[in-house]
XYZ file of C-alpha atoms in Angstrom:
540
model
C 93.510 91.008 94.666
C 91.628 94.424 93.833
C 92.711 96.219 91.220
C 91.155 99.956 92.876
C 89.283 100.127 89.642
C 86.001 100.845 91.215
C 86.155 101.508 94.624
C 83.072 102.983 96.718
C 82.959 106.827 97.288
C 85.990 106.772 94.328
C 86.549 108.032 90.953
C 86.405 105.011 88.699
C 88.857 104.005 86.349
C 87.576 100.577 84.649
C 86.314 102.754 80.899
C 89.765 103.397 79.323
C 87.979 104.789 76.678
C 85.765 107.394 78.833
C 89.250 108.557 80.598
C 90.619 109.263 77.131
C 87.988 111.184 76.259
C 87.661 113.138 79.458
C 91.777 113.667 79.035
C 90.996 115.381 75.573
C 87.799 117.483 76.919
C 90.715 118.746 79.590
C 93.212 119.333 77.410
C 90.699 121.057 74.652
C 89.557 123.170 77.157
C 92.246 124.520 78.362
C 91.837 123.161 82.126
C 95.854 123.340 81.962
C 98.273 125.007 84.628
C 99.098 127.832 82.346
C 95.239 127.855 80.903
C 93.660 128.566 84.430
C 96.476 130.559 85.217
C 95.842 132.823 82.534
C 92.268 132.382 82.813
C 92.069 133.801 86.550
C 95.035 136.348 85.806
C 97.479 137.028 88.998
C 95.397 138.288 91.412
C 92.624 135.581 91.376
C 95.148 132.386 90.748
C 97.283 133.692 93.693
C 94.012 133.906 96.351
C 92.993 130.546 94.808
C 95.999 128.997 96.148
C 95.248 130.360 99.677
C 91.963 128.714 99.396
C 90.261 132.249 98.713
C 87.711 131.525 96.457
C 85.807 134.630 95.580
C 88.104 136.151 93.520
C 88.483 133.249 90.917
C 84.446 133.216 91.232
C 83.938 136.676 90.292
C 86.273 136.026 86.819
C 83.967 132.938 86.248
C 80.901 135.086 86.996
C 82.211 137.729 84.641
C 82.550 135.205 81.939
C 79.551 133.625 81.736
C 78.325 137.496 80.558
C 80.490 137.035 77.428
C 79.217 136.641 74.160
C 81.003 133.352 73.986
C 82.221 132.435 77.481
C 85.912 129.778 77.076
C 85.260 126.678 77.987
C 87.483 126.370 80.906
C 85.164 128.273 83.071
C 83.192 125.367 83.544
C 85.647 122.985 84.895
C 87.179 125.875 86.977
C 83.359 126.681 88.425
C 83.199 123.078 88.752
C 86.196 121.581 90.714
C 87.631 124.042 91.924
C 85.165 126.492 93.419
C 82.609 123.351 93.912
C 79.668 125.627 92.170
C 76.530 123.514 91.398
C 76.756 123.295 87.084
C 73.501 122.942 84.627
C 74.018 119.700 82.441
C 73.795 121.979 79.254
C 77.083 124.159 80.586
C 78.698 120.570 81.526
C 77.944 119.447 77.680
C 79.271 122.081 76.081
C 82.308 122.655 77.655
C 83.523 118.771 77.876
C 81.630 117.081 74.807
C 83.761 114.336 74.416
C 82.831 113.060 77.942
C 79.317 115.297 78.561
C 77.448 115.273 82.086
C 76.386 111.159 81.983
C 80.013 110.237 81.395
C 81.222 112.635 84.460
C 78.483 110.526 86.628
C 79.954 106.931 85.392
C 83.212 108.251 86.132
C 82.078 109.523 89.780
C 83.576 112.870 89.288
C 80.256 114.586 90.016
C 77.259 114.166 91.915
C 73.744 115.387 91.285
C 72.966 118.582 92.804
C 70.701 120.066 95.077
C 68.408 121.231 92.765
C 66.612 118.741 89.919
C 68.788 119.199 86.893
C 71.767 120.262 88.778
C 74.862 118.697 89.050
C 78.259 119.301 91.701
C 81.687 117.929 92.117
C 81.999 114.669 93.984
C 85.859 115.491 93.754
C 88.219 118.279 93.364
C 89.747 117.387 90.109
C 92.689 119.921 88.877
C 95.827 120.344 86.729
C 99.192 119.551 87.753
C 102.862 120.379 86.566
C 105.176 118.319 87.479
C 108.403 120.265 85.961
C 110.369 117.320 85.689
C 109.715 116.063 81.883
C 106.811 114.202 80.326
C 105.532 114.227 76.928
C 102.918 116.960 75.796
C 100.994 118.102 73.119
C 99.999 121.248 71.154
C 97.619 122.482 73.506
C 99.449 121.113 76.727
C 103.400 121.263 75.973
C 103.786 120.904 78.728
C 102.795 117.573 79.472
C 100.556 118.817 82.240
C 99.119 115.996 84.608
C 95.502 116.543 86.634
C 94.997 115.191 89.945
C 91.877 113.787 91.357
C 91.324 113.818 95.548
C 88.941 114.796 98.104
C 87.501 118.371 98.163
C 88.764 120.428 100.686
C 86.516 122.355 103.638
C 86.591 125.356 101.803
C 85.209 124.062 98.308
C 82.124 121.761 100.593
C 81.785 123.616 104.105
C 82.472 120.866 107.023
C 84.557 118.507 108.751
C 87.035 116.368 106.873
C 85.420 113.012 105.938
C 87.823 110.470 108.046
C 88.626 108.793 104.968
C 89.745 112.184 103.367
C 91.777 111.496 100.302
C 94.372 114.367 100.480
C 95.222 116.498 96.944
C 97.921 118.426 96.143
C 99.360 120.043 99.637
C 102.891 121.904 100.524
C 104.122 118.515 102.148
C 103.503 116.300 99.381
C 105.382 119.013 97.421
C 108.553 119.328 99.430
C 108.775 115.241 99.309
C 108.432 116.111 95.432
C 111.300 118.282 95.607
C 113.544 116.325 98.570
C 113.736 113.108 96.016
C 116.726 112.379 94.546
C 115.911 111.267 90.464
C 119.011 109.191 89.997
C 117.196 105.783 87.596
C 116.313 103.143 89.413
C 114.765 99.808 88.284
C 111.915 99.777 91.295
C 110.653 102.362 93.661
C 108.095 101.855 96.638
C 105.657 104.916 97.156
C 104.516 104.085 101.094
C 101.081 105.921 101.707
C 101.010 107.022 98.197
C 97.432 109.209 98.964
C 96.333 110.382 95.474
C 99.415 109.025 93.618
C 101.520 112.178 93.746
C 105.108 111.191 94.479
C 104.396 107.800 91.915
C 103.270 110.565 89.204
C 107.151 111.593 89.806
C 109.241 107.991 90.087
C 107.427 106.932 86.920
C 110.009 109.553 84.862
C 112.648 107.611 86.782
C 111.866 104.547 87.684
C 110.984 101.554 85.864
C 108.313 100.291 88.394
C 106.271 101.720 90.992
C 105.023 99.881 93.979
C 102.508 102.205 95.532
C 100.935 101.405 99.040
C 97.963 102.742 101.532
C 95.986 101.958 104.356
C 93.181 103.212 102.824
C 91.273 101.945 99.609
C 89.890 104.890 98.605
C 92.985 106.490 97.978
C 94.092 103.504 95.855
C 91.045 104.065 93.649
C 92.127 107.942 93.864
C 95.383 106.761 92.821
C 94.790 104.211 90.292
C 92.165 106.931 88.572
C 94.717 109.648 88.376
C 97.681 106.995 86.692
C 95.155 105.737 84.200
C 93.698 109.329 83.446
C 97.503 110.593 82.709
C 98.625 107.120 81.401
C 100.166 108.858 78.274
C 101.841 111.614 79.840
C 103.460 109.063 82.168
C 104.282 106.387 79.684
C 101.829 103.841 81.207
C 100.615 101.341 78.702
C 96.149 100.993 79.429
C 96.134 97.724 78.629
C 98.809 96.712 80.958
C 99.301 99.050 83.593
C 100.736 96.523 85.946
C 103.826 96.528 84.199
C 104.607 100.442 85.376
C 102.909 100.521 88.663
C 100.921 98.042 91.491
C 98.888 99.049 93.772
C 98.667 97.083 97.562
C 96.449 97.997 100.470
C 97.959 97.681 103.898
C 99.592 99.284 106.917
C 103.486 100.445 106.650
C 105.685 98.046 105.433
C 103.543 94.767 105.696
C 102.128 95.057 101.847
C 105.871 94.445 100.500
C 107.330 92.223 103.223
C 109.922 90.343 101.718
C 110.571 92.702 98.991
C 113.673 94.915 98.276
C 113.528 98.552 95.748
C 115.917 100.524 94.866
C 114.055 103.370 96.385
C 111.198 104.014 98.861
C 109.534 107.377 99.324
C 107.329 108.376 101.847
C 104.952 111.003 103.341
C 103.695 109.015 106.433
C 100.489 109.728 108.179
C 102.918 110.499 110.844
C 100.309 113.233 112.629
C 100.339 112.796 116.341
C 97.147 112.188 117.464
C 95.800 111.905 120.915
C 95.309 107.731 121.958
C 92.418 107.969 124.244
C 92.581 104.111 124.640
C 88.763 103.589 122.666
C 89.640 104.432 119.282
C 87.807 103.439 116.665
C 88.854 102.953 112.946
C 86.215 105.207 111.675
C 87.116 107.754 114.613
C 90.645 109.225 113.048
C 91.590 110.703 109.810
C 93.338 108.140 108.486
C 95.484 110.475 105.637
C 97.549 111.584 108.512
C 96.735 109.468 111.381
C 98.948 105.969 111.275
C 97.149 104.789 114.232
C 100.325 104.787 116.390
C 101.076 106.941 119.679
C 103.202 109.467 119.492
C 105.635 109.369 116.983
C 105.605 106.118 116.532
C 105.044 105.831 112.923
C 108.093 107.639 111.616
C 110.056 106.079 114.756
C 108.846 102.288 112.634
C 110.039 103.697 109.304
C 113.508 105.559 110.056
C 113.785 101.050 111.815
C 111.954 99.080 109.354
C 113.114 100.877 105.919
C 116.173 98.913 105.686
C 114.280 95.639 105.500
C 112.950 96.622 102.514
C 115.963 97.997 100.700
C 118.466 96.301 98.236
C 122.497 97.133 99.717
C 122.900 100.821 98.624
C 118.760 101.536 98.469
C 117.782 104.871 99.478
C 114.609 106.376 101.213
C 113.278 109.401 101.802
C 110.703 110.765 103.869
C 108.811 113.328 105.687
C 107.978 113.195 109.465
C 107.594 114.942 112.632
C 109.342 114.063 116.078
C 108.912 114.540 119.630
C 111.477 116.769 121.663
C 111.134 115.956 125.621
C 110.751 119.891 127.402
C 114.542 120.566 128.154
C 116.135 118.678 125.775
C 115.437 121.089 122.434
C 119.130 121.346 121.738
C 119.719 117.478 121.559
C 116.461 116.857 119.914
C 118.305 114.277 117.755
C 119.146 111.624 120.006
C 116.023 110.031 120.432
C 116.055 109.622 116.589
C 119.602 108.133 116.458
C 118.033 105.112 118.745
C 115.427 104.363 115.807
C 118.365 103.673 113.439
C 119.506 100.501 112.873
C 123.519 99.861 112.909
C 123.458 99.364 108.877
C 121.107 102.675 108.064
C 122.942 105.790 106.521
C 120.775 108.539 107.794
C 120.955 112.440 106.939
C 117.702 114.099 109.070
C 116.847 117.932 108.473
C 114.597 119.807 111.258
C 113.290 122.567 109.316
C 110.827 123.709 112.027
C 109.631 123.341 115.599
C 106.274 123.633 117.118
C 104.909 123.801 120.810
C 101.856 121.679 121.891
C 99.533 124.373 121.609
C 100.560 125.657 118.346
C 100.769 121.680 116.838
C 97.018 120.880 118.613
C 95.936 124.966 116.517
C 97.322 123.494 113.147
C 96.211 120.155 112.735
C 92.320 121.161 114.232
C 92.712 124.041 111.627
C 93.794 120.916 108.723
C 90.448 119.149 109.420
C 88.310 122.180 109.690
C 87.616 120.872 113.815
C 87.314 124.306 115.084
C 83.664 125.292 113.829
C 82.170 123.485 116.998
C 83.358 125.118 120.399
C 82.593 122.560 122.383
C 83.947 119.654 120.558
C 87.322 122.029 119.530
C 87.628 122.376 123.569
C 87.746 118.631 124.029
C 89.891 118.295 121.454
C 92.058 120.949 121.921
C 92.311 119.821 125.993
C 93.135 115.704 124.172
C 96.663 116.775 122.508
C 98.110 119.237 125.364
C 97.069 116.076 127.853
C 98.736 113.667 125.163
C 102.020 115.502 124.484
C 101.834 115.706 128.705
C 101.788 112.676 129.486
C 105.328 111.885 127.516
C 106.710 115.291 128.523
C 106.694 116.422 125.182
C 108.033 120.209 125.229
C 108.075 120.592 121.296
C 107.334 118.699 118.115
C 110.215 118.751 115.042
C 109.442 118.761 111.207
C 111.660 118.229 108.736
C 112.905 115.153 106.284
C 114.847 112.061 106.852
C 117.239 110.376 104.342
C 117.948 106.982 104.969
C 120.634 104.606 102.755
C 120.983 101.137 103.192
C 124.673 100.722 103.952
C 126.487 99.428 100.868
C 128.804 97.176 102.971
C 128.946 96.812 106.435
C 132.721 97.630 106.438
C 131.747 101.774 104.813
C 131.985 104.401 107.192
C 128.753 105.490 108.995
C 126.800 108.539 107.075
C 124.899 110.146 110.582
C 124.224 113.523 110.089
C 121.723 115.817 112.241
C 121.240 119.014 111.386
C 118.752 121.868 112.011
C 118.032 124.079 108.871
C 115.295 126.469 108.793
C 116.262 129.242 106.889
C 114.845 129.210 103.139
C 116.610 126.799 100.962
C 116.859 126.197 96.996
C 114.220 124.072 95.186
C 114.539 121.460 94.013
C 116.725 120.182 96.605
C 117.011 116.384 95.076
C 119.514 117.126 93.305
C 121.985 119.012 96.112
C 121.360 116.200 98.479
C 122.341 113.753 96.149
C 125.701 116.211 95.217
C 125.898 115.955 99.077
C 125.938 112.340 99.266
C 128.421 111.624 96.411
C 131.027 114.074 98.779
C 130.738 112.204 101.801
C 131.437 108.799 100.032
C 134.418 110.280 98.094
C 135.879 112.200 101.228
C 135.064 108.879 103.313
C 136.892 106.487 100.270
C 140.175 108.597 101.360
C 142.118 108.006 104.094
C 143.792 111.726 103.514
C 142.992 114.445 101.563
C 146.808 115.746 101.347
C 146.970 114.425 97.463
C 143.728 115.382 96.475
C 143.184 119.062 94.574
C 140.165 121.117 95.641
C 138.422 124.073 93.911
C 136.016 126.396 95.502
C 132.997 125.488 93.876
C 130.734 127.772 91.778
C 128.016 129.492 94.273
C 130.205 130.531 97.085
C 130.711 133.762 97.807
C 133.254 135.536 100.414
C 132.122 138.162 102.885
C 134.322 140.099 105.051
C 133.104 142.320 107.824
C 135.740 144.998 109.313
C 135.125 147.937 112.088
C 135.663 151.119 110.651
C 139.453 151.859 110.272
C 140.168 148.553 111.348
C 143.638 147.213 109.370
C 142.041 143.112 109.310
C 138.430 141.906 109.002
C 136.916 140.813 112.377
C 134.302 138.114 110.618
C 134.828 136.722 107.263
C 132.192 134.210 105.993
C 131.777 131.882 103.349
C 128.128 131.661 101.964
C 126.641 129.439 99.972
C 123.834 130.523 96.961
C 122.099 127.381 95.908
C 121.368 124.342 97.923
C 121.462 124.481 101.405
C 122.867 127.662 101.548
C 124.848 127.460 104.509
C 127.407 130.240 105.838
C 130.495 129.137 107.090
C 132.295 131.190 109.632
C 136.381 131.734 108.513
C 139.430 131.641 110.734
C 141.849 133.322 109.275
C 144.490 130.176 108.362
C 140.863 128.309 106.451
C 140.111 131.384 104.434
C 143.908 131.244 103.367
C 143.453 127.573 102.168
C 140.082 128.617 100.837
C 141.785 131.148 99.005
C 144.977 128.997 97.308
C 142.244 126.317 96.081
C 141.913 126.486 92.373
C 142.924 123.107 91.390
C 146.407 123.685 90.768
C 147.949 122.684 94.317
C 147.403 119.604 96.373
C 145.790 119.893 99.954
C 149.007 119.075 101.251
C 150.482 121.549 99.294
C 148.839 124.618 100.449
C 148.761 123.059 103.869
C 152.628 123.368 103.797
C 152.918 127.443 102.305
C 150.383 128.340 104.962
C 152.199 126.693 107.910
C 155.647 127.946 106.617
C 153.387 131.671 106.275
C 152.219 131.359 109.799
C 155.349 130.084 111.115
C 153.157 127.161 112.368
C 155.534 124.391 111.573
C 153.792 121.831 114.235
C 152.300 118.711 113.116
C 148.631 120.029 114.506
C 148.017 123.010 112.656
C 147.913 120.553 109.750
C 145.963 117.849 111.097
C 143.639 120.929 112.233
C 143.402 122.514 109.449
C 142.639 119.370 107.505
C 140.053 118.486 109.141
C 138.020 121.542 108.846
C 138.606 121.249 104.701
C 136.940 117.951 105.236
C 133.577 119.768 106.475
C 134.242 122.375 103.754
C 133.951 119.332 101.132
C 131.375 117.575 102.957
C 128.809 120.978 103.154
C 129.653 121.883 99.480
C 132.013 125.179 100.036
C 135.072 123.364 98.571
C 134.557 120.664 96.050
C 137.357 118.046 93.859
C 138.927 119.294 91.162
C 138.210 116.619 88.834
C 134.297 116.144 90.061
């Protein structure tokens, strides 16, 4: 089996030595988040991360007319602008590894011009704000990320083997993941290693998997470049992470982890019935119709889990036209019986606008013609399944502990802006339901209100009572809550110091509600309260 050490059209990751080196030259230089940053200044990092290069060019440009121009120009000019570099400029700002061990490493490419040389990758820094051991220069602990360049560093369509970098999806899965410890983790279509660059502060082993080999050697090049920062021994690496090429879950069959986390190539793509390998993009293309490759996840994952395993993953789903407001039942039919499953729908797209995006993704659009055709291929796709609008959002998926627990199915549309990171809310989330579902009442337990939640009361103008009073949250989800007026009562009585049933019993005496329902009612909608975070046990 291949160990993605040298891989064709790859960064190379066989010379330990030459990636220690090239680590230092990084590190010396500066090529750091905060040492670009405050390279560039505001203006020029900000346009850089809208793919605006000139701004970030016209710095560089400035500094080359210094009397002695910093060093991290060079590597900025280099990966990511994609400028063509002299070998002298290359020597002198990374000496350690200089231009010829660049070329062995396949990090650059000779230019177009004899004595010339360019990026055969976009190779930048990383933060991954969750830990990791640094050093004087790089505190830090700063990581740098090898993948593909993008269309606006080397002008053109996406290569169909495009090895994806750092992206706003890759990113949210980053922030989604719960980082309880676990002993293994599965990272399905790890790309360039992102989300493993993240398990390995949590997780004793990493299992990382792709359809692609290139982005296994992208992979394995970025965990041996940052082995230190990510406590990865060079001489063994197998003992933090393993690599497997293969389609979904056939590379682990037979296997159970702790964890699995996943950002599919879940991308619908047209099917025109004669498609080639070498004719889709395979970092976002599965291969699959529709949304078939997310609909094989949210029904395989559990096969691959140990009892009380979690997953969690990105995806997209199709809504049939007319049915927007119960776009979650076609979803509940991929579960199986024994899957926990939270989903989010954080957005919705029509045909059109998903066919604009993912033509704009690939850079498809710079030959009328062709963009026609393929423009005319998704709205006939999406068609021909009655597809009225596509969802987006994240699924979290939990092996069922024991068959006898009570179900976790929750569907939920959320698309107003939400804290980061939201790991650990959805994990606070989680740990309610199973305490509210171990109870068979909540009369004896003792509630407080917790921390973020604040109380808003809206009132016409002379009016003796509010009309709308509403709970809202600050942090997590940050859901409102709208109040009737015997809730924001209990709401009100919960510090700790009386039972449920308690306050249950001075507000129905209050209200001269003495019937058995009120209680039962009002119970029940302290439940939710508990289960979305605006009421929380006392003794948590």
């Amino acid at each position: 089996m291949s160990d993605f050490s040298f891989v064709p059209d790859a960064p190379r990751s066989r010379d330990i030595r030459l990636l220690q080196a090239l680590a230092a030259d990084l590190e010396d230089a500066g090529y750091t988040v905060d040492g670009v940053a405050a390279f560039l200044g505001e203006d020029a990092s900000a346009a850089l991360q809208r793919d605006q290069l000139v701004p970030a060019l016209l710095v560089c440009r400035a500094e080359a007319e210094a009397a002695a121009p910093r060093r991290v120009a060079v590597p900025v000019q280099l990966w990511l602008l994609g400028e063509t570099m002299e070998r002298s400029h290359l020597d002198e700002a990374l000496p350690r590894t200089g231009t010829d061990g660049l070329l062995e490493l396949g990090l650059i490419e000779r230019g177009p011009v004899f004595g010339t040389f360019q990026a055969a990758v976009d190779l930048r820094p990383y933060g991954t704000d969750d830990g990791g051991t640094g050093s004087e220069k790089n505190p830090a602990g700063d990581l740098w990320v090898a993948s593909d360049l993008g269309s606006h560093q080397r002008p053109g369509v996406l290569r169909r083997d495009h090895v994806l970098g750092i992206g706003q999806a890759s990113l949210s899965l980053a922030q989604l993941t719960v980082r309880t410890p676990v002993g293994r983790a599965l990272d399905l279509g790890t790309g360039c290693g992102i989300q493993t660059f993240h398990l390995l502060r949590h997780t004793d082993h990493v299992t990382a998997t792709d359809i692609s080999a290139r982005a296994l050697g992208f992979a394995r090049f970025n965990l041996m470049l940052n082995a230190p920062q990510l406590d990865i021994d060079p001489e063994q690496p197998q003992e933090r992470f393993t690599l497997r090429l293969g389609s979904l879950l056939e590379p682990v069959a037979g296997e159970e982890f702790d964890l699995v986390v996943s950002n599919p190539p879940f991308v619908i793509t047209p099917r025109t019935g004669t498609d080639a390998e070498a004719e889709r993009f395979t970092y976002r293309d599965g291969g699959l119709a529709g949304d078939g490759i997310v609909a094989a996840l949210a029904a395989g994952l559990e096969g691959v889990l140990r009892p009380g395993g979690t997953a969690q993953m990105l995806g997209n789903w199709e809504i049939p036209a007319g049915r927007e407001e119960d776009w979650s039942e076609r979803l509940e039919q991929w579960l199986p019986d024994g899957t926990d499953a939270w989903v989010i729908q954080r957005e919705t797209l029509t045909p059109p606008e998903y066919a604009e995006m993912w033509l704009r993704d690939a850079a498809q659009g710079r030959e009328r013609t062709e963009y026609a055709e393929a423009y005319a291929g998704y709205l006939a796709d999406f068609a021909s399944r009655n597809v009225g609008s596509v969802g987006f959002g994240s699924m979290w998926l939990r092996r069922r502990p024991t068959p006898a627990a009570r179900p976790l199915r929750r569907f939920e549309e959320i698309t107003h802006p939400v804290e980061q990171p939201l790991g650990p809310h959805l994990e606070a989330a989680v740990r309610r339901f199973d305490w509210v579902s171990s109870r068979t009442h909540l009369a004896d337990e003792h509630l407080r209100v917790a921390d973020d939640v604040t109380e808003e009361r809206h009132q016409r103008p002379g009016a003796e009572h509010p009309g709308v009073i509403l709970l809202r949250q600050g942090a997590g989800l940050r859901r409102t809550n709208l109040m009737s007026t015997e809730l924001t009562g209990f709401v009100s009585a919960c510090d700790g110091e009386l039972s449920v049933g308690q306050i249950v019993s001075a507000l129905a005496a209050l209200l001269d509600r003495p019937d058995s329902g009120f209680g039962e009612n009002l119970i029940s909608e302290v439940r939710n309260l508990v289960l979305d975070g605006f009421l929380i046990p006392d003794r948590w």
